[in-house]
Coordinates of C-alpha atoms in Angstrom, one line a residue:
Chain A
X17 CA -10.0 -25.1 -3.2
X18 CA -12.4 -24.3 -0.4
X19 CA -13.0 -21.4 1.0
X20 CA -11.4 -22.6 4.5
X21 CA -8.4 -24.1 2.4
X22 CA -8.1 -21.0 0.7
X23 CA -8.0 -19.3 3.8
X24 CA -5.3 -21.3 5.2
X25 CA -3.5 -20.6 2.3
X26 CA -3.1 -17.3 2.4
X27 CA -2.3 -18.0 6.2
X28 CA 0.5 -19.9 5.6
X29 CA 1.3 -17.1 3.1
X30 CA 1.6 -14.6 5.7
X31 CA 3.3 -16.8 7.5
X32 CA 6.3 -17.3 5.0
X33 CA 6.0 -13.7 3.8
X34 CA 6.9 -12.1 7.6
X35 CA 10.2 -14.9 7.6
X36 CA 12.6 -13.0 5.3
X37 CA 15.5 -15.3 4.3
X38 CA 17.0 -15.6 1.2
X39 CA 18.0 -12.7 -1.4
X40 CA 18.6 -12.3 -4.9
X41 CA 21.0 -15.4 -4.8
X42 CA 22.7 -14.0 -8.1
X43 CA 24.8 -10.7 -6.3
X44 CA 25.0 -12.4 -3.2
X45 CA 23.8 -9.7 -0.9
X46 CA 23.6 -10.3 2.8
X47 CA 21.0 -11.3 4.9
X48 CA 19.4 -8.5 6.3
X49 CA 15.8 -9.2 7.1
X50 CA 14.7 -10.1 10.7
X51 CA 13.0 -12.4 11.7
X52 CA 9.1 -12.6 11.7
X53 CA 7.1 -13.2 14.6
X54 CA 6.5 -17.4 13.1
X55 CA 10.3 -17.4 12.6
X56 CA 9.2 -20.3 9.8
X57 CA 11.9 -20.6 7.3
X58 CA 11.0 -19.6 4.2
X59 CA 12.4 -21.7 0.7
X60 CA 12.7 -18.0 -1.9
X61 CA 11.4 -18.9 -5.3
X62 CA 14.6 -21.3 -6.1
X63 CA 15.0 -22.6 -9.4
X64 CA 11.5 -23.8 -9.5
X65 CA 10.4 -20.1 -9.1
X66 CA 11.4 -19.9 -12.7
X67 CA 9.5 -22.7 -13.9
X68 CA 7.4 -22.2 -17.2
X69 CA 3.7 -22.8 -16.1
X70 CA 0.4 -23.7 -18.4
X71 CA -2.1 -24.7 -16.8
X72 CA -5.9 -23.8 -16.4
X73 CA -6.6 -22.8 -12.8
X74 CA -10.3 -21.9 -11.3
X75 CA -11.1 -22.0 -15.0
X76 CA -8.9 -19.7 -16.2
X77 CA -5.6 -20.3 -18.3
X78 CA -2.8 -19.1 -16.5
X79 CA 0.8 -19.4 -18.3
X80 CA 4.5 -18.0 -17.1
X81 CA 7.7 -18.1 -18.2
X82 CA 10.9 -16.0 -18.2
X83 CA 10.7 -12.8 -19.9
X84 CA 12.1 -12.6 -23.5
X85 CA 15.2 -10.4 -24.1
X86 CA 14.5 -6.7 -24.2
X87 CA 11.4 -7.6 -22.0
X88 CA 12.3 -6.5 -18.3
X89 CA 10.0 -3.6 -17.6
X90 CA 9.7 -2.8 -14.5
X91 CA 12.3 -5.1 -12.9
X92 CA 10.5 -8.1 -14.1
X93 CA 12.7 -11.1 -15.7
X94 CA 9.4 -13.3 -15.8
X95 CA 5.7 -12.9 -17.5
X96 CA 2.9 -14.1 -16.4
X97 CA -0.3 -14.0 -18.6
X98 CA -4.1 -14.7 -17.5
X99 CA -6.4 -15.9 -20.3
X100 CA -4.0 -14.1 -22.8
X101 CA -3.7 -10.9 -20.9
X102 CA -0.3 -10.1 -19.4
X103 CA -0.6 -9.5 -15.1
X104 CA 2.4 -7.0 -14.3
X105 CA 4.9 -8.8 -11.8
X106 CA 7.3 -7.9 -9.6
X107 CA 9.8 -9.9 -7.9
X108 CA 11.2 -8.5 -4.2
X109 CA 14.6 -8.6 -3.2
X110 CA 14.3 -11.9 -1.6
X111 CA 13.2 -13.7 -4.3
X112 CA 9.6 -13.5 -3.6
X113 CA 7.0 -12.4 -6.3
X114 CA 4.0 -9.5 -5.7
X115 CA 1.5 -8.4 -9.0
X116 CA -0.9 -5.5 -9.4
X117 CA -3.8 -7.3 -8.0
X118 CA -1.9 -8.3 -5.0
X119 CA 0.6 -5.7 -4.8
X120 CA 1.3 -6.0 -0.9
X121 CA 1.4 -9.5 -0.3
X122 CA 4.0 -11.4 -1.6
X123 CA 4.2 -14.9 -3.0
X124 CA 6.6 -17.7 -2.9
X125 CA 6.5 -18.3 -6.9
X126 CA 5.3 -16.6 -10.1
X127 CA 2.9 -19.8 -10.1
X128 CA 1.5 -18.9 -6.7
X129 CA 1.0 -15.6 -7.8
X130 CA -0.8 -16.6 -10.7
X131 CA -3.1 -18.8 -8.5
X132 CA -3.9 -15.9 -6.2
X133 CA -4.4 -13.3 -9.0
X134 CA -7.4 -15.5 -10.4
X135 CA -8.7 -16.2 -6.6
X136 CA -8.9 -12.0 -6.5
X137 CA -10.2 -11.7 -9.9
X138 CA -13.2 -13.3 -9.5
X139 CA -13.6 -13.7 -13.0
X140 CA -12.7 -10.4 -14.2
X141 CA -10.5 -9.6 -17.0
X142 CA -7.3 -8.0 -16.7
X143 CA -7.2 -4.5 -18.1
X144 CA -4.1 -4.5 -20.5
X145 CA -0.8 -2.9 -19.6
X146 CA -0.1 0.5 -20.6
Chain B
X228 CA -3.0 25.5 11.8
X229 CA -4.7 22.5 10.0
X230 CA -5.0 19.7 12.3
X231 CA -5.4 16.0 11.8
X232 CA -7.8 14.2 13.8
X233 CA -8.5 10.6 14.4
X234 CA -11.6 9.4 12.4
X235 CA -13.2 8.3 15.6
X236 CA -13.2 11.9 16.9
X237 CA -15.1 13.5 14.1
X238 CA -18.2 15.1 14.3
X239 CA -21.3 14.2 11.7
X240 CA -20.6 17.9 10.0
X241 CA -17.0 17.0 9.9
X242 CA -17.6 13.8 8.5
X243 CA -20.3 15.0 6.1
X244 CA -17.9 17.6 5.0
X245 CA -14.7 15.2 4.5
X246 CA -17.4 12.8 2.1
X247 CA -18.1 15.6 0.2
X248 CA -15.3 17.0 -0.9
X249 CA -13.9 13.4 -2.0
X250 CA -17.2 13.2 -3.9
X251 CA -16.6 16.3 -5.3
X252 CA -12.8 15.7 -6.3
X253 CA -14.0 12.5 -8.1
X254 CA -16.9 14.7 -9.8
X255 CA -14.5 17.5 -11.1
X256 CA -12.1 14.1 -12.7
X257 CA -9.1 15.4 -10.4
X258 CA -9.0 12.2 -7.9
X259 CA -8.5 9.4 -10.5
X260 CA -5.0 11.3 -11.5
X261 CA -4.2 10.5 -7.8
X262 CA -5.1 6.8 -8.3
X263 CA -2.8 6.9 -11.4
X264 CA 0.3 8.8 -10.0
X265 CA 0.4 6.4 -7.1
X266 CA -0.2 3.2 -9.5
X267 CA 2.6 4.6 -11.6
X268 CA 5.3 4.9 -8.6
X269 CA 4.2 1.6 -7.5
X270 CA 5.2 -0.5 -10.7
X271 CA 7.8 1.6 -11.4
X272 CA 9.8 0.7 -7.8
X273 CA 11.6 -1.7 -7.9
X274 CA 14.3 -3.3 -5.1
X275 CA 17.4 -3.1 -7.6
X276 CA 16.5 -0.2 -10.0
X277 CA 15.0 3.6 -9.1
X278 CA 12.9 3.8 -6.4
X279 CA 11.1 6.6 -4.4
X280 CA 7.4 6.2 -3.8
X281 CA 7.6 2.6 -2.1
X282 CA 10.6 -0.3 -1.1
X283 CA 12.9 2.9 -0.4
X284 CA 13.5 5.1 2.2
X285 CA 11.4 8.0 0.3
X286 CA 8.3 5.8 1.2
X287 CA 7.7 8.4 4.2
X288 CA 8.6 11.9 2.9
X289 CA 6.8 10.6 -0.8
X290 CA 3.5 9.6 1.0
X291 CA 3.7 12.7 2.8
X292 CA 4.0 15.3 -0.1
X293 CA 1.7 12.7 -1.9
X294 CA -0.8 13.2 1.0
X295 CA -0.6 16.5 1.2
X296 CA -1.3 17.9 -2.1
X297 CA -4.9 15.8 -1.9
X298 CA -5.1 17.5 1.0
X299 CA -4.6 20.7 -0.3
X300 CA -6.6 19.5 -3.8
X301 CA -9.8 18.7 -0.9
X302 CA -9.5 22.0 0.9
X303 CA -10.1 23.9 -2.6
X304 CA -13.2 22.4 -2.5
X305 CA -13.9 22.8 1.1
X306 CA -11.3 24.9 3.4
X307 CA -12.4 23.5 6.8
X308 CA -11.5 20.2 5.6
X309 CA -8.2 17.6 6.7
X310 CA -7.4 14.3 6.4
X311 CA -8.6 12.0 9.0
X312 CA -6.9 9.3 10.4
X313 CA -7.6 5.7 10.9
X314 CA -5.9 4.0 14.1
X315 CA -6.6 0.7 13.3
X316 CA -4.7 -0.8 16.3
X317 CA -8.0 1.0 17.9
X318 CA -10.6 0.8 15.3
X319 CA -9.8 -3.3 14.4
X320 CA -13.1 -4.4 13.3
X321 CA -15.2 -4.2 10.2
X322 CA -18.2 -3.1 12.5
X323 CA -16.0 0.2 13.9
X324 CA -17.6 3.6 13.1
X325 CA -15.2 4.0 9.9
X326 CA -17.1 1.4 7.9
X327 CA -20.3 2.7 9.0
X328 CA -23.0 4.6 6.0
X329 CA -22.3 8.7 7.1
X330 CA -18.0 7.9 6.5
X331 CA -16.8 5.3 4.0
X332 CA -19.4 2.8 4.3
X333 CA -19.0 -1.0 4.7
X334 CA -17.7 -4.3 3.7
X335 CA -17.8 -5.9 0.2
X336 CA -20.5 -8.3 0.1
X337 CA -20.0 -12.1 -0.4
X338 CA -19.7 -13.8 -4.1
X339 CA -18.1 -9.9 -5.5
X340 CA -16.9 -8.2 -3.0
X341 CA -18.8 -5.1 -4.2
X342 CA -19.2 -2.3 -1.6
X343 CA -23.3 -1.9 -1.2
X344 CA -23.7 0.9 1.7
X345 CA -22.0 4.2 2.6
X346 CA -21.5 7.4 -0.3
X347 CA -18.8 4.9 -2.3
X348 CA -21.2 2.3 -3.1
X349 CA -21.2 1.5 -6.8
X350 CA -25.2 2.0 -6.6
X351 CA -24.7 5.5 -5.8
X352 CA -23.4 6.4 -8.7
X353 CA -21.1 8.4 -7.3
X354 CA -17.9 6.4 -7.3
X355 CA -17.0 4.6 -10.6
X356 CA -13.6 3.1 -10.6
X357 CA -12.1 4.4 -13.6
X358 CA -8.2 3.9 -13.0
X359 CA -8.2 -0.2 -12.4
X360 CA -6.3 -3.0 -13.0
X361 CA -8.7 -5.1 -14.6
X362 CA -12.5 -4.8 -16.0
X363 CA -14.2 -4.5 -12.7
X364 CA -15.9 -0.9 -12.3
X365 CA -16.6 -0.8 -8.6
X366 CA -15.2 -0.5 -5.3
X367 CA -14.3 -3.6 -3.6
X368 CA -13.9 -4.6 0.1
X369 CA -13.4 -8.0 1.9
X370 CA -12.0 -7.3 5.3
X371 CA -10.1 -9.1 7.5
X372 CA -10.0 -12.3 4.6
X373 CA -6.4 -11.8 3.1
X374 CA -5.1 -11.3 6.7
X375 CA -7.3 -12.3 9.8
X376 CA -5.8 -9.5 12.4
X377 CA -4.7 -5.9 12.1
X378 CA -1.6 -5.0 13.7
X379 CA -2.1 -4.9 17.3
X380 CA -0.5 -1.5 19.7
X381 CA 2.0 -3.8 20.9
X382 CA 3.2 -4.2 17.6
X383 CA 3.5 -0.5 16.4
X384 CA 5.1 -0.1 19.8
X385 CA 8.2 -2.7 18.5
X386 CA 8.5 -1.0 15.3
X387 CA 8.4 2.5 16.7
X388 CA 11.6 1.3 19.1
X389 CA 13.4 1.0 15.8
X390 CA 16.4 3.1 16.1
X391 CA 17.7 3.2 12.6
X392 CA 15.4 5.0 10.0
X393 CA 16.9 2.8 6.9
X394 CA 19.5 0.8 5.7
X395 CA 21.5 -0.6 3.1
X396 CA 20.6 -2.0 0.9
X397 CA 17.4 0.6 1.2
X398 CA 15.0 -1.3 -0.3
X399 CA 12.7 -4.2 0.7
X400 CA 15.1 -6.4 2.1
X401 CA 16.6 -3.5 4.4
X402 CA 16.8 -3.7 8.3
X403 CA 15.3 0.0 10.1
X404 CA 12.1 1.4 10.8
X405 CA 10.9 2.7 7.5
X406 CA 10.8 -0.9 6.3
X407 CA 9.5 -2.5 8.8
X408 CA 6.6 0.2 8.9
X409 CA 6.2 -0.5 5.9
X410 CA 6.1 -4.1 6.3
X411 CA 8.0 -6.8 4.2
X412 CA 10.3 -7.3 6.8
X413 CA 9.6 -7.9 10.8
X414 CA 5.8 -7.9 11.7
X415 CA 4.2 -5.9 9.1
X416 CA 2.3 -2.8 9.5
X417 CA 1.6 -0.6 6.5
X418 CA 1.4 -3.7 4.1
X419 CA -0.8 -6.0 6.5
X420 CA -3.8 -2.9 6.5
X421 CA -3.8 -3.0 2.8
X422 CA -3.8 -6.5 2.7
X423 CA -6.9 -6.4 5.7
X424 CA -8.9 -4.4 3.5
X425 CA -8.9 -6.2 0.4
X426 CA -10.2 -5.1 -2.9
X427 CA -8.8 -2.2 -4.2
X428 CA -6.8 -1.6 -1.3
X429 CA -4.8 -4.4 -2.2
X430 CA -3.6 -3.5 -5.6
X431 CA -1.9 -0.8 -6.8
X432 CA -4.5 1.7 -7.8
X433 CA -5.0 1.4 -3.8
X434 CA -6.2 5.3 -3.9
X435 CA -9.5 4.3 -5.3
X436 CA -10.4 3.5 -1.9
X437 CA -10.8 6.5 -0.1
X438 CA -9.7 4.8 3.7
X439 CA -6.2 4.6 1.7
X440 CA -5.6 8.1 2.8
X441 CA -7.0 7.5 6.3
X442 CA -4.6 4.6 6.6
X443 CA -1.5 6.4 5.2
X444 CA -2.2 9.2 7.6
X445 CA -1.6 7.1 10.5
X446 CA 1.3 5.9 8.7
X447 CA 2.5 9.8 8.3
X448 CA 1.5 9.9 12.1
X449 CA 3.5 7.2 13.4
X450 CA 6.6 8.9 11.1
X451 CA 6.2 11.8 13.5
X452 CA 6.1 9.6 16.6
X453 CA 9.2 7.8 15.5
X454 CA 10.8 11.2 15.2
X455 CA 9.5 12.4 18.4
X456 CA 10.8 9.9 20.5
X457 CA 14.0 9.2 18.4
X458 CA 15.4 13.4 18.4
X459 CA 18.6 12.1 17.3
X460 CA 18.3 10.1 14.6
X461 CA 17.5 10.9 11.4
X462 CA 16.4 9.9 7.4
X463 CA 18.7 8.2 5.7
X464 CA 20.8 8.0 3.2
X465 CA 22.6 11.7 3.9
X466 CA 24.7 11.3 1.3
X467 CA 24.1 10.7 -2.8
X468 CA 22.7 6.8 -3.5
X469 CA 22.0 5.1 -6.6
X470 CA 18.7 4.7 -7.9
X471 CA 17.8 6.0 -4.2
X472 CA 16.6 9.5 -3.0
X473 CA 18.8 10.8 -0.2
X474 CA 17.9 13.6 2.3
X475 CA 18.8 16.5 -0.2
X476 CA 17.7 15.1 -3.4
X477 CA 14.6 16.4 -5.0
X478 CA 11.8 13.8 -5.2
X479 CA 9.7 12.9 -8.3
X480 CA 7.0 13.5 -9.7
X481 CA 7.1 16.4 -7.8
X482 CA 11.1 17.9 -8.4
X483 CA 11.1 20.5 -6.1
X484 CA 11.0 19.0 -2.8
X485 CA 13.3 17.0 -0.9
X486 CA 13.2 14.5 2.0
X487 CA 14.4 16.9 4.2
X488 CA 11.6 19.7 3.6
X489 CA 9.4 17.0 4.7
X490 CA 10.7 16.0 8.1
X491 CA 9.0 18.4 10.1
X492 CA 5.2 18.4 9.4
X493 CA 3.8 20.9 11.5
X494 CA 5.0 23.2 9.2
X495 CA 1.8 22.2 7.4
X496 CA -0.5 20.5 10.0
X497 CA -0.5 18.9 13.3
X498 CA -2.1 15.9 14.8
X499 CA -4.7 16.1 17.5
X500 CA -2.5 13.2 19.6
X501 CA 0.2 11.6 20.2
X502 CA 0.3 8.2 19.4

């Protein structure tokens, strides 16, 4: 991706992130986010969100899938692994996805997530999870 | 009474004295533990289990105890010594005096990101990043990349006209002022700066870089504005939540203060403005 494509990117990121639609589908809750100043609706990590993913990205193998049983630390029902080494994820009420290397931006999918944690890696490896 | 100025106020001694005593915390091996306590809160809160330093309406009073007890670790070293602030619906550029060599020093470079001027610069020798998320050893910066704009006055003015502090269901998905100062809903405030600095700041060992406590002091600061210009309203919850800390409930790691010892900050310090 180039840098300006990157950049538009993460735009469009910001974008969906300020639209606040959907929540955790599964209990139902109601609708309490306001609008953003775009007002673009945003499509929550749906089914697809849950995807398993392999696939080598900038060079680096990035894989998810949902988290085994017995696995949910932190409020995490998904894993996401760079090169081998698990990146901790979160996913926000509405269905989107944040991870410790991008911990106040969220994403639309564990995928995207994945994408953008080897964008701000650089190359680095990830320190293992205590 | 300690007061809290705005960075762009400082004097050279004042700013001298402020780099110091972070370089001395970080010499002594007491600052990484705050890099670590925060990192800890932050993977541990989540939007449908416990929650209390972030997503929750303990962001404030959490951030403020959290803030002060650096403050208090800094003035050991140094008594004259408080935490700045950064206004950065003022200060909105990477060339404004807070990125300059005698305060925190400037942008990552291109290709790394690495920080190369100021007292933080890997160079220096001074400022190893020790608590990190993955193998990279010094600070990074890339302003203004991961977001083009910081949030403008006009902005904090719609947040601050928030009546509600909080609401069901008091995480990140909640209506109110707390989290839309925080930012995942409405236009984003606190999240946006992190995001605008890049690096470090955008992960969550965020304390390695020292303008995280500039930034979360204006954060503290516009808490006190809300509450100055809303007299009767009030934190929420009042009364026992799950997995939530309410005014009179004791906060961790801490356990021996409570929302509601925090609400009144001049108590412990005041702030050189209003907002």
């Amino acid at each position: 991706m180039s840098e300006a494509g990157n950049h538009a990117e993460l735009t469009r990121r910001r974008m969906l992130q300020g639209a606040g639609v959907a929540l955790t589908a599964a209990v139902g809750t109601a609708v309490l986010g306001l609008a953003g100043p775009t007002g673009t609706p945003a499509a929550a990590a749906g089914p697809g969100g849950h995807d398993t993913f392999d696939e080598v990205y900038r060079g680096r193998r990035i894989q998810g899938r949902p988290a085994a049983s017995g696995h949910h630390h932190h409020g995490a029902d998904y894993t996401v692994q760079i090169d081998g080494e698990e990146l901790h994820v979160m996913r926000n009420a509405d269905g989107t996805w944040i991870s410790v290397v991008n911990h106040y931006q969220s994403h639309q999918t564990p995928l995207a997530l994945a994408r953008a944690a080897v964008v701000e890696l650089q190359g680095a490896t990830l320190v293992p999870i205590a | 009474m300690a007061v809290r100025k705005n960075q762009a106020t400082l004097t050279a001694k004042e700013k001298r004295d402020f780099v110091d005593a972070l370089l001395q915390l970080k010499r002594l091996g007491r600052y990484d533990a705050y890099v670590a306590t925060h990192n800890r809160f932050i993977v541990s809160d989540t939007d449908n289990g416990e929650r209390t330093g972030h997503r929750s309406p303990s962001f404030l009073p959490w951030h403020r105890r959290f803030l002060l007890q650096f403050e208090q670790d800094l003035q050991s070293v140094n008594p004259s010594v408080t935490l700045p602030y950064w206004d950065w619906t003022a200060d909105r550029t990477a060339t404004a005096g807070l990125w300059a060599d005698d305060l925190l020093g400037g942008n990552g470079r291109s290709g790394d990101n690495r920080v190369t001027t100021g007292p933080f610069a890997a160079g220096g020798g001074q400022w190893t990043i020790t608590v990190r998320p993955d193998s990279r050893d010094y600070l990074r910066r890339s302003l203004g990349t991961g977001v083009a704009q910081l949030p403008t006055r006009a902005e904090v003015e719609s947040v601050l006209a928030v009546q509600t502090y909080d609401a069901a269901p008091w995480n990140s998905s909640s209506a109110g002022f707390r989290n839309q100062l925080e930012g995942w809903r409405g236009v984003n405030l606190h999240n946006r700066v992190h995001v605008w600095v890049g690096g470090l700041m955008g992960t969550g060992m965020s304390p390695n870089d020292p303008v995280f406590w500039l930034h979360h002091c204006f954060i503290d600061k516009l808490w006190a504005e809300w509450q100055r210009r809303h007299p009767q309203q009030g934190y929420l919850p009042t009364a026992a939540t799950a997995n939530v800390v309410s005014l009179n409930t004791a906060m961790k790691p801490w356990n021996d203060t409570t929302p509601a010892d925090m609400l009144d900050h001049t108590r412990h310090y005041t702030y050189d403005s209003a907002f």
